[in-house]
Amino acid sequence: MIPETFLENLLKDYPNAPGFYDEVFNEDKYIREHYLKITNHLSKIRLEDFQNMNEYARRSSFEQGITFNVYSDTSQGVERIFPFDLLPRIIPAKEWDTIERGLVQRTLALNMFLKDIYNEKNILKDKVVPKELIFSSQHYSKFMMDFVPYAQTYVHISGTDLIRHSDGEYYVLEDNLRTPSGVSYVLSNRMATKRILPTLFFNSNVQPVVDYSESLLEVIKSVAPQGVDDPVCVVLTPGVFNSAYYEHALLALQMGMQLVEGRDLYVDHNFVYMKTIHGPKKVDVIYRRVDDEYIDPLAFRPDSTLGVPGLITAYRAGNVNLVNAPGTGVADDKAVYTYVPEIIRYYLDEEPILKNVHTYRCEKEDDLKYVLEHLNELVVKPVDESGGYGIFIGNKASQQELSDFKEVIRANRRKYIAQPTMALSVHATYIEESGMFEPRHIDLRTFTLSGHHTNYVCKGGLTRVALRKGNLIVNSSQGGGSKDTWVLQDE
């Protein structure tokens, strides 16, 4: 008779990951205190039962349509399930308090920065941030010049990516200030763990994330045009082929909003209306998940069929608000990112709570020289891409690839920044192929909301997992998975 295997055996056999901060195990291979309750619980589960739980989670995701599209040069998109690992990432209350204060500080400063660069431009006149950097950004929008949205809020939803380095400190890897996605997986992962591990979850003093949709609705309503007491708000999606369509539909459903496409809206005398079977209905706030360049063919790309003709004129007339504002991408340009600590000091007269990763701007002569001489030690990123696309990892490249990429950088220096290869922390993750828990690199996408006299930080976030051994890119589009993130309550 074959002896039964319990997860206790798998945790005992967990391999070390030298040189990386392990979220679950300390340097002496003891389980960290805030993980003891969950590992004690899981230790008593048979491996076969755990595998059945994993399979149930996978089937449940598929049946609920929790998928995303991966685009390629050869196809419109391939629909995939976002893999979910049952062992959650846990963040103690004290640690989270620092993260949350840092996120609110950063979002506040970036909103002030956007108002300034589209109006007075004081930070440019004072030469804290080079004006050439701002005006050369492809995301700097002329349609936002000399205009301030209601409540002076440009970034209503911010997705900030954090990593934990081998020194145990959190660092901001990048800001996502246009239409950040991923929160639907936060909500879905939480529902899955509550269904599959109910006793453990409800005995673990975990902060809720279920209030995200309610808080988002409150923020959206708070920025309705002045004089509108009962605003009509909609979610504008590019449609079912968009990689984040599941998220658009879920959030619209949870907030009780209409999910619309551009063809469902029109502009008349600078007001936006939604077509309904009862006739036109005026729209006051649009939570748009359509990129700037497609949102209004009269202002941006004339060939766009995803947007609403005349929308920008109605927006500038103050008759409708857009969440997030157009032109916010200039502040998440990865070259502008290097100035965020100075931006925080300039507007708030405070020291940044969260650290930046040291970043080299290839546009600068000294930085370029360093990057070309140390390319094999660096990670190079295009300043305007997301989803892990376009990233060049020096220590994974051949000599020919290094040589070729140097020419790519030289040909368009403004487009690239470089960072040292950060030692992303690892987390025990169940790997089906080996039937074992193995260390995998993770990051954390956080979600911060800003409205009229209201701020909110989702107490959880999306822990993304690079499922391939040794891989540092965690994005779902690059084969990553995810974990539920448990932020513990202060005891």
Short mmCIF file of C-alpha atoms in Angstrom, two decimals:
data_model
loop_
_atom_site.label_atom_id
_atom_site.label_comp_id
_atom_site.label_asym_id
_atom_site.label_seq_id
_atom_site.Cartn_x
_atom_site.Cartn_y
_atom_site.Cartn_z
CA MET A 1 0.00 0.00 0.00
CA ILE A 2 1.38 3.37 -1.02
CA PRO A 3 1.59 5.75 1.98
CA GLU A 4 -0.49 8.91 1.72
CA THR A 5 1.37 12.16 1.05
CA PHE A 6 0.38 15.22 3.03
CA LEU A 7 1.34 18.82 2.21
CA GLU A 8 3.51 18.77 5.33
CA ASN A 9 5.97 16.58 3.42
CA LEU A 10 6.00 18.98 0.48
CA LEU A 11 6.68 21.99 2.71
CA LYS A 12 9.55 20.11 4.43
CA ASP A 13 11.11 19.41 1.04
CA TYR A 14 10.77 23.01 -0.15
CA PRO A 15 14.08 24.05 -1.79
CA ASN A 16 16.06 27.15 -0.83
CA ALA A 17 16.28 30.14 -3.18
CA PRO A 18 19.72 31.62 -2.35
CA GLY A 19 20.05 35.35 -3.00
CA PHE A 20 16.32 36.05 -2.91
CA TYR A 21 13.95 37.13 -0.14
CA ASP A 22 11.52 34.27 0.46
CA GLU A 23 8.11 35.50 1.60
CA VAL A 24 7.26 32.24 3.41
CA PHE A 25 10.57 30.93 4.77
CA ASN A 26 13.37 32.82 6.53
CA GLU A 27 17.10 32.36 5.92
CA ASP A 28 17.20 29.41 8.35
CA LYS A 29 14.32 27.76 6.47
CA TYR A 30 11.85 28.33 9.29
CA ILE A 31 8.35 29.43 8.34
CA ARG A 32 7.78 33.12 9.03
CA GLU A 33 5.41 33.79 11.92
CA HIS A 34 2.59 35.32 9.86
CA TYR A 35 2.50 32.19 7.68
CA LEU A 36 2.32 29.66 10.53
CA LYS A 37 -1.47 29.49 10.73
CA ILE A 38 -1.94 28.75 7.05
CA THR A 39 0.96 26.32 6.74
CA ASN A 40 -0.23 24.43 9.84
CA HIS A 41 -3.66 24.18 8.24
CA LEU A 42 -2.37 23.09 4.85
CA SER A 43 0.06 20.56 6.35
CA LYS A 44 -2.87 18.36 7.34
CA ILE A 45 -4.32 18.22 3.82
CA ARG A 46 -3.60 15.21 1.63
CA LEU A 47 -1.81 15.98 -1.62
CA GLU A 48 -4.58 14.31 -3.60
CA ASP A 49 -7.21 16.53 -1.97
CA PHE A 50 -5.09 19.63 -2.61
CA GLN A 51 -4.75 18.69 -6.28
CA ASN A 52 -8.53 18.27 -6.45
CA MET A 53 -8.92 21.76 -4.94
CA ASN A 54 -6.59 23.17 -7.57
CA GLU A 55 -8.56 21.46 -10.31
CA TYR A 56 -11.81 22.80 -8.88
CA ALA A 57 -10.34 26.33 -8.89
CA ARG A 58 -9.29 25.92 -12.53
CA ARG A 59 -12.70 24.62 -13.64
CA SER A 60 -14.46 27.34 -11.70
CA SER A 61 -12.36 30.04 -13.40
CA PHE A 62 -13.14 28.58 -16.82
CA GLU A 63 -16.87 28.28 -16.16
CA GLN A 64 -17.05 31.87 -14.89
CA GLY A 65 -15.17 33.15 -17.93
CA ILE A 66 -12.21 34.44 -15.85
CA THR A 67 -9.91 34.62 -18.85
CA PHE A 68 -7.71 37.05 -20.75
CA ASN A 69 -6.61 37.42 -24.35
CA VAL A 70 -3.00 37.19 -25.49
CA TYR A 71 -2.29 39.05 -28.71
CA SER A 72 0.34 38.13 -31.23
CA ASP A 73 1.42 39.23 -34.67
CA THR A 74 -0.37 36.32 -36.24
CA SER A 75 -3.75 36.33 -34.56
CA GLN A 76 -6.35 38.61 -33.03
CA GLY A 77 -6.00 36.97 -29.65
CA VAL A 78 -5.85 33.68 -27.81
CA GLU A 79 -8.14 33.28 -24.83
CA ARG A 80 -6.46 31.79 -21.75
CA ILE A 81 -7.30 31.06 -18.13
CA PHE A 82 -5.27 33.10 -15.65
CA PRO A 83 -3.60 30.38 -13.48
CA PHE A 84 -4.34 30.72 -9.78
CA ASP A 85 -2.24 29.27 -6.94
CA LEU A 86 -4.11 28.33 -3.77
CA LEU A 87 -1.34 29.25 -1.29
CA PRO A 88 -1.97 32.98 -0.64
CA ARG A 89 0.62 35.68 -0.18
CA ILE A 90 0.33 37.21 3.32
CA ILE A 91 1.26 40.79 4.31
CA PRO A 92 1.26 41.76 8.02
CA ALA A 93 -0.74 44.85 9.05
CA LYS A 94 2.27 46.97 9.98
CA GLU A 95 3.97 46.29 6.66
CA TRP A 96 0.79 47.15 4.78
CA ASP A 97 0.34 50.42 6.66
CA THR A 98 3.62 51.71 5.19
CA ILE A 99 2.66 50.55 1.71
CA GLU A 100 -0.77 52.19 1.91
CA ARG A 101 0.59 55.55 3.13
CA GLY A 102 3.18 55.47 0.35
CA LEU A 103 0.57 54.76 -2.33
CA VAL A 104 -1.71 57.61 -1.21
CA GLN A 105 1.27 59.99 -1.10
CA ARG A 106 2.43 58.98 -4.57
CA THR A 107 -1.02 59.27 -6.18
CA LEU A 108 -1.65 62.68 -4.60
CA ALA A 109 1.68 64.03 -5.89
CA LEU A 110 1.12 62.63 -9.40
CA ASN A 111 -2.31 64.27 -9.60
CA MET A 112 -0.74 67.61 -8.62
CA PHE A 113 1.99 67.04 -11.19
CA LEU A 114 -0.53 66.46 -13.99
CA LYS A 115 -2.51 69.59 -13.10
CA ASP A 116 0.71 71.59 -13.12
CA ILE A 117 2.21 70.36 -16.39
CA TYR A 118 -1.06 70.94 -18.26
CA ASN A 119 -1.52 74.42 -16.78
CA GLU A 120 0.98 76.58 -14.86
CA LYS A 121 4.02 74.34 -15.57
CA ASN A 122 5.79 75.53 -12.42
CA ILE A 123 7.75 72.30 -11.96
CA LEU A 124 9.13 72.72 -15.49
CA LYS A 125 9.93 76.40 -15.00
CA ASP A 126 11.76 75.52 -11.79
CA LYS A 127 13.69 72.87 -13.76
CA VAL A 128 12.86 70.11 -11.31
CA VAL A 129 11.66 68.03 -14.27
CA PRO A 130 13.10 68.78 -17.76
CA LYS A 131 10.42 70.24 -20.02
CA GLU A 132 11.91 68.35 -22.98
CA LEU A 133 11.09 65.10 -21.22
CA ILE A 134 7.42 66.04 -20.85
CA PHE A 135 6.84 67.55 -24.28
CA SER A 136 8.54 64.61 -26.02
CA SER A 137 6.27 62.07 -24.34
CA GLN A 138 3.83 60.55 -26.79
CA HIS A 139 1.23 60.56 -24.01
CA TYR A 140 1.35 64.32 -23.40
CA SER A 141 -2.04 65.41 -24.74
CA LYS A 142 -2.61 68.84 -26.25
CA PHE A 143 -6.32 68.41 -25.52
CA MET A 144 -5.61 68.62 -21.79
CA MET A 145 -3.69 71.90 -21.97
CA ASP A 146 -5.20 74.82 -20.01
CA PHE A 147 -7.93 72.55 -18.68
CA VAL A 148 -8.62 71.16 -15.19
CA PRO A 149 -11.11 68.30 -14.73
CA TYR A 150 -13.67 68.53 -11.94
CA ALA A 151 -12.20 67.96 -8.46
CA GLN A 152 -8.74 68.52 -9.96
CA THR A 153 -8.39 64.77 -10.26
CA TYR A 154 -6.72 63.26 -13.30
CA VAL A 155 -5.80 59.82 -11.97
CA HIS A 156 -8.87 58.31 -10.33
CA ILE A 157 -7.51 54.76 -10.53
CA SER A 158 -3.83 54.05 -10.09
CA GLY A 159 -2.20 50.64 -10.47
CA THR A 160 1.21 50.76 -8.81
CA ASP A 161 3.52 47.76 -9.19
CA LEU A 162 5.68 46.90 -6.17
CA ILE A 163 8.43 44.36 -5.70
CA ARG A 164 10.36 43.23 -2.64
CA HIS A 165 14.12 43.12 -3.21
CA SER A 166 16.65 40.82 -1.52
CA ASP A 167 17.20 43.54 1.14
CA GLY A 168 13.61 42.94 2.32
CA GLU A 169 12.46 46.43 1.23
CA TYR A 170 9.54 47.22 -1.07
CA TYR A 171 10.29 49.24 -4.24
CA VAL A 172 7.96 50.81 -6.80
CA LEU A 173 8.69 49.17 -10.14
CA GLU A 174 6.31 51.29 -12.18
CA ASP A 175 3.13 53.37 -12.09
CA ASN A 176 0.12 52.55 -14.30
CA LEU A 177 -2.04 55.64 -14.62
CA ARG A 178 -4.01 55.16 -17.84
CA THR A 179 -6.44 52.26 -17.61
CA PRO A 180 -4.79 49.85 -15.14
CA SER A 181 -6.30 46.37 -15.16
CA GLY A 182 -6.15 43.34 -12.92
CA VAL A 183 -8.52 44.15 -10.08
CA SER A 184 -11.09 41.62 -11.31
CA TYR A 185 -8.55 38.87 -10.57
CA VAL A 186 -8.15 40.27 -7.05
CA LEU A 187 -11.90 39.89 -6.52
CA SER A 188 -12.10 36.49 -8.24
CA ASN A 189 -9.10 35.08 -6.36
CA ARG A 190 -10.67 36.12 -3.07
CA MET A 191 -13.96 34.44 -3.96
CA ALA A 192 -12.04 31.27 -4.84
CA THR A 193 -10.11 31.09 -1.56
CA LYS A 194 -13.25 31.79 0.46
CA ARG A 195 -15.02 28.91 -1.31
CA ILE A 196 -12.14 26.43 -1.15
CA LEU A 197 -10.55 27.30 2.22
CA PRO A 198 -13.49 28.85 4.14
CA THR A 199 -12.53 27.85 7.68
CA LEU A 200 -8.94 28.97 7.32
CA PHE A 201 -9.91 32.23 5.65
CA PHE A 202 -12.52 33.29 8.19
CA ASN A 203 -10.18 32.47 11.11
CA SER A 204 -7.25 34.46 9.71
CA ASN A 205 -8.33 38.12 10.26
CA VAL A 206 -7.90 39.03 6.59
CA GLN A 207 -8.81 42.53 5.40
CA PRO A 208 -11.70 42.55 2.88
CA VAL A 209 -11.33 43.46 -0.80
CA VAL A 210 -14.99 43.05 -1.64
CA ASP A 211 -15.57 46.77 -0.96
CA TYR A 212 -13.48 47.75 -4.03
CA SER A 213 -16.41 48.01 -6.45
CA GLU A 214 -18.47 50.02 -3.97
CA SER A 215 -15.53 52.40 -3.39
CA LEU A 216 -14.94 52.74 -7.14
CA LEU A 217 -18.61 53.63 -7.63
CA GLU A 218 -18.33 56.26 -4.90
CA VAL A 219 -15.23 57.77 -6.53
CA ILE A 220 -16.84 57.82 -10.00
CA LYS A 221 -20.00 59.51 -8.69
CA SER A 222 -17.95 62.03 -6.67
CA VAL A 223 -16.42 63.49 -9.85
CA ALA A 224 -19.69 64.02 -11.74
CA PRO A 225 -20.04 67.51 -13.26
CA GLN A 226 -21.15 70.20 -10.83
CA GLY A 227 -24.91 70.48 -10.34
CA VAL A 228 -25.57 66.80 -11.12
CA ASP A 229 -27.04 65.17 -8.00
CA ASP A 230 -27.85 61.73 -9.37
CA PRO A 231 -25.26 61.09 -12.09
CA VAL A 232 -25.63 58.51 -14.82
CA CYS A 233 -22.32 56.61 -15.04
CA VAL A 234 -21.28 53.99 -17.59
CA VAL A 235 -18.33 51.69 -18.27
CA LEU A 236 -16.98 52.15 -21.81
CA THR A 237 -15.33 49.00 -23.21
CA PRO A 238 -13.61 48.36 -26.56
CA GLY A 239 -15.66 45.16 -26.77
CA VAL A 240 -15.49 41.42 -26.27
CA PHE A 241 -12.13 41.00 -28.03
CA ASN A 242 -10.30 43.22 -25.55
CA SER A 243 -7.89 41.36 -23.23
CA ALA A 244 -9.62 42.77 -20.13
CA TYR A 245 -13.25 42.43 -21.26
CA TYR A 246 -14.04 40.09 -18.37
CA GLU A 247 -12.96 42.82 -15.96
CA HIS A 248 -15.04 45.49 -17.71
CA ALA A 249 -18.14 43.30 -17.50
CA LEU A 250 -17.55 42.28 -13.88
CA LEU A 251 -17.03 45.83 -12.61
CA ALA A 252 -20.04 47.16 -14.52
CA LEU A 253 -22.17 44.38 -13.06
CA GLN A 254 -20.94 44.91 -9.49
CA MET A 255 -21.40 48.71 -9.68
CA GLY A 256 -24.83 48.48 -11.32
CA MET A 257 -23.65 50.46 -14.37
CA GLN A 258 -24.39 50.00 -18.05
CA LEU A 259 -21.53 48.39 -19.98
CA VAL A 260 -21.42 50.26 -23.29
CA GLU A 261 -19.35 50.42 -26.46
CA GLY A 262 -18.63 53.57 -28.42
CA ARG A 263 -21.52 52.88 -30.80
CA ASP A 264 -23.93 53.02 -27.84
CA LEU A 265 -23.06 56.70 -27.14
CA TYR A 266 -23.28 59.91 -29.13
CA VAL A 267 -22.67 63.61 -28.57
CA ASP A 268 -25.26 66.31 -29.20
CA HIS A 269 -24.63 70.00 -28.43
CA ASN A 270 -21.61 69.00 -26.31
CA PHE A 271 -23.56 66.58 -24.11
CA VAL A 272 -23.09 62.81 -24.20
CA TYR A 273 -26.11 60.54 -24.57
CA MET A 274 -26.62 56.81 -24.31
CA LYS A 275 -29.02 55.10 -26.70
CA THR A 276 -31.71 53.16 -24.82
CA ILE A 277 -35.02 51.55 -25.82
CA HIS A 278 -36.70 54.39 -23.90
CA GLY A 279 -34.87 57.10 -25.85
CA PRO A 280 -31.63 59.04 -25.25
CA LYS A 281 -30.25 59.22 -21.70
CA LYS A 282 -27.68 61.86 -20.73
CA VAL A 283 -24.41 60.42 -19.42
CA ASP A 284 -22.44 62.29 -16.73
CA VAL A 285 -19.36 60.13 -16.01
CA ILE A 286 -17.65 57.59 -18.26
CA TYR A 287 -15.31 55.01 -16.71
CA ARG A 288 -13.50 54.43 -19.94
CA ARG A 289 -11.41 51.37 -20.66
CA VAL A 290 -10.57 52.61 -24.15
CA ASP A 291 -7.08 54.06 -24.69
CA ASP A 292 -6.64 57.77 -25.40
CA GLU A 293 -5.86 57.36 -29.08
CA TYR A 294 -9.13 55.54 -29.76
CA ILE A 295 -11.54 57.43 -27.53
CA ASP A 296 -12.62 60.19 -29.93
CA PRO A 297 -11.96 59.95 -33.70
CA LEU A 298 -12.42 63.72 -34.06
CA ALA A 299 -9.57 64.39 -31.61
CA PHE A 300 -7.27 61.38 -31.95
CA ARG A 301 -7.17 58.57 -34.52
CA PRO A 302 -9.75 59.31 -37.21
CA ASP A 303 -10.02 55.61 -38.09
CA SER A 304 -11.09 54.58 -34.60
CA THR A 305 -14.48 52.89 -34.35
CA LEU A 306 -14.15 52.30 -30.60
CA GLY A 307 -14.67 55.85 -29.41
CA VAL A 308 -17.33 58.56 -29.46
CA PRO A 309 -17.04 61.45 -31.96
CA GLY A 310 -17.06 64.79 -30.13
CA LEU A 311 -16.38 63.29 -26.69
CA ILE A 312 -13.32 65.44 -25.96
CA THR A 313 -15.23 68.64 -26.80
CA ALA A 314 -18.03 67.62 -24.42
CA TYR A 315 -15.41 66.78 -21.77
CA ARG A 316 -13.68 70.14 -22.06
CA ALA A 317 -17.08 71.87 -21.87
CA GLY A 318 -17.48 70.27 -18.43
CA ASN A 319 -20.61 68.33 -19.40
CA VAL A 320 -19.15 64.87 -18.83
CA ASN A 321 -16.20 63.54 -16.83
CA LEU A 322 -13.76 60.82 -17.88
CA VAL A 323 -12.18 58.30 -15.51
CA ASN A 324 -9.13 58.41 -15.89
CA ALA A 325 -8.50 61.70 -17.65
CA PRO A 326 -6.85 61.65 -21.10
CA GLY A 327 -3.16 62.46 -21.06
CA THR A 328 -2.36 60.76 -17.74
CA GLY A 329 0.07 58.47 -19.55
CA VAL A 330 2.69 61.22 -19.50
CA ALA A 331 3.05 60.63 -15.76
CA ASP A 332 3.58 56.86 -16.08
CA ASP A 333 6.17 57.27 -18.82
CA LYS A 334 9.02 55.17 -17.44
CA ALA A 335 11.47 58.02 -18.02
CA VAL A 336 9.26 60.41 -15.98
CA TYR A 337 9.12 57.70 -13.27
CA THR A 338 12.73 58.52 -12.43
CA TYR A 339 11.58 61.95 -11.21
CA VAL A 340 8.70 60.82 -8.98
CA PRO A 341 10.74 61.19 -5.73
CA GLU A 342 11.52 64.81 -6.73
CA ILE A 343 7.86 65.33 -7.70
CA ILE A 344 6.75 64.19 -4.24
CA ARG A 345 9.25 66.53 -2.53
CA TYR A 346 8.27 69.45 -4.80
CA TYR A 347 4.50 69.36 -4.24
CA LEU A 348 4.17 67.82 -0.78
CA ASP A 349 7.43 68.86 0.90
CA GLU A 350 7.73 65.28 2.17
CA GLU A 351 10.21 62.45 1.72
CA PRO A 352 8.89 59.58 -0.44
CA ILE A 353 7.60 56.72 1.69
CA LEU A 354 8.11 54.13 -1.05
CA LYS A 355 11.44 53.82 -2.85
CA ASN A 356 12.05 53.88 -6.60
CA VAL A 357 14.28 51.37 -8.35
CA HIS A 358 17.41 53.16 -9.58
CA THR A 359 16.82 53.91 -13.25
CA TYR A 360 19.10 54.97 -16.11
CA ARG A 361 17.61 57.19 -18.83
CA CYS A 362 19.27 56.26 -22.13
CA GLU A 363 18.60 59.79 -23.38
CA LYS A 364 21.26 61.10 -20.95
CA GLU A 365 24.86 60.78 -22.14
CA ASP A 366 26.32 59.43 -18.89
CA ASP A 367 23.43 57.01 -18.42
CA LEU A 368 23.69 55.77 -22.00
CA LYS A 369 27.41 55.13 -21.62
CA TYR A 370 26.78 53.09 -18.45
CA VAL A 371 23.91 51.15 -20.03
CA LEU A 372 25.93 50.19 -23.11
CA GLU A 373 28.90 49.12 -20.99
CA HIS A 374 26.78 47.09 -18.51
CA LEU A 375 23.93 45.89 -20.72
CA ASN A 376 24.45 42.28 -19.65
CA GLU A 377 23.66 43.30 -16.03
CA LEU A 378 20.57 45.42 -16.75
CA VAL A 379 16.90 45.15 -17.62
CA VAL A 380 15.96 47.56 -20.43
CA LYS A 381 12.35 48.67 -20.90
CA PRO A 382 10.56 50.83 -23.47
CA VAL A 383 9.10 53.87 -21.68
CA ASP A 384 5.63 53.53 -23.19
CA GLU A 385 4.86 49.80 -23.19
CA SER A 386 2.98 47.68 -20.66
CA GLY A 387 2.18 44.02 -20.13
CA GLY A 388 5.85 43.01 -20.10
CA TYR A 389 6.18 43.63 -23.84
CA GLY A 390 9.47 44.93 -25.23
CA ILE A 391 11.54 44.14 -22.11
CA PHE A 392 15.16 43.13 -22.72
CA ILE A 393 16.89 41.16 -19.93
CA GLY A 394 20.64 41.48 -20.32
CA ASN A 395 21.76 38.43 -18.37
CA LYS A 396 19.50 36.17 -20.51
CA ALA A 397 20.83 37.48 -23.83
CA SER A 398 23.55 36.09 -26.10
CA GLN A 399 26.52 38.21 -27.21
CA GLN A 400 24.86 38.75 -30.60
CA GLU A 401 21.58 39.79 -28.96
CA LEU A 402 23.44 42.21 -26.70
CA SER A 403 25.22 43.72 -29.67
CA ASP A 404 22.00 44.03 -31.69
CA PHE A 405 20.08 45.63 -28.84
CA LYS A 406 22.74 48.28 -28.33
CA GLU A 407 21.94 49.47 -31.84
CA VAL A 408 18.23 49.44 -31.06
CA ILE A 409 18.87 51.73 -28.07
CA ARG A 410 21.16 54.07 -30.00
CA ALA A 411 18.50 54.43 -32.72
CA ASN A 412 15.86 55.72 -30.27
CA ARG A 413 17.39 56.74 -26.94
CA ARG A 414 14.25 58.53 -25.65
CA LYS A 415 12.32 55.26 -25.86
CA TYR A 416 14.41 53.28 -23.36
CA ILE A 417 15.29 53.22 -19.68
CA ALA A 418 17.39 50.61 -17.89
CA GLN A 419 17.31 49.25 -14.36
CA PRO A 420 19.51 46.85 -12.43
CA THR A 421 18.19 43.31 -12.38
CA MET A 422 16.17 43.40 -9.18
CA ALA A 423 16.05 40.24 -7.11
CA LEU A 424 12.27 39.87 -6.97
CA SER A 425 11.20 38.01 -3.87
CA VAL A 426 10.02 34.42 -4.19
CA HIS A 427 6.97 32.67 -2.80
CA ALA A 428 6.21 28.99 -2.34
CA THR A 429 3.98 28.00 -5.27
CA TYR A 430 2.49 24.62 -6.11
CA ILE A 431 3.90 23.41 -9.45
CA GLU A 432 1.79 20.77 -11.12
CA GLU A 433 4.58 19.35 -13.28
CA SER A 434 6.74 18.45 -10.27
CA GLY A 435 3.93 17.95 -7.76
CA MET A 436 5.94 20.09 -5.34
CA PHE A 437 5.99 23.56 -3.78
CA GLU A 438 8.78 25.53 -5.45
CA PRO A 439 9.98 29.15 -5.12
CA ARG A 440 8.67 31.45 -7.85
CA HIS A 441 9.23 35.18 -8.30
CA ILE A 442 6.32 37.49 -7.49
CA ASP A 443 5.34 41.16 -7.56
CA LEU A 444 2.30 43.06 -6.31
CA ARG A 445 -0.04 45.29 -8.30
CA THR A 446 -1.88 47.64 -5.97
CA PHE A 447 -5.01 49.70 -6.68
CA THR A 448 -5.51 53.23 -5.34
CA LEU A 449 -8.65 55.31 -5.95
CA SER A 450 -8.88 59.12 -5.80
CA GLY A 451 -12.06 61.18 -6.08
CA HIS A 452 -13.56 64.38 -4.74
CA HIS A 453 -12.51 64.38 -1.06
CA THR A 454 -12.12 60.62 -1.10
CA ASN A 455 -9.21 58.18 -1.24
CA TYR A 456 -9.18 54.40 -1.04
CA VAL A 457 -6.51 51.72 -1.29
CA CYS A 458 -7.61 48.15 -1.97
CA LYS A 459 -6.27 46.14 0.98
CA GLY A 460 -4.94 43.25 -1.04
CA GLY A 461 -3.88 43.74 -4.59
CA LEU A 462 -2.87 41.27 -7.24
CA THR A 463 0.14 39.12 -6.47
CA ARG A 464 1.44 38.00 -9.86
CA VAL A 465 3.62 34.91 -10.13
CA ALA A 466 6.22 34.09 -12.77
CA LEU A 467 5.35 30.40 -13.13
CA ARG A 468 8.39 29.47 -15.20
CA LYS A 469 11.38 28.60 -13.05
CA GLY A 470 13.85 31.50 -12.85
CA ASN A 471 11.65 33.83 -14.92
CA LEU A 472 11.39 37.41 -13.65
CA ILE A 473 8.47 38.56 -15.83
CA VAL A 474 5.22 38.03 -13.97
CA ASN A 475 2.70 39.44 -16.47
CA SER A 476 -0.22 37.25 -17.45
CA SER A 477 0.55 37.96 -21.11
CA GLN A 478 3.99 36.38 -20.52
CA GLY A 479 2.68 33.19 -18.93
CA GLY A 480 2.34 34.39 -15.34
CA GLY A 481 -0.22 33.34 -12.75
CA SER A 482 -1.59 34.87 -9.57
CA LYS A 483 -2.22 34.44 -5.87
CA ASP A 484 -4.76 35.85 -3.46
CA THR A 485 -3.11 38.54 -1.31
CA TRP A 486 -4.07 38.51 2.36
CA VAL A 487 -3.47 41.74 4.25
CA LEU A 488 -3.87 40.90 7.91
CA GLN A 489 -5.83 43.07 10.35
CA ASP A 490 -3.95 44.69 13.22
CA GLU A 491 -4.43 42.56 16.34
#
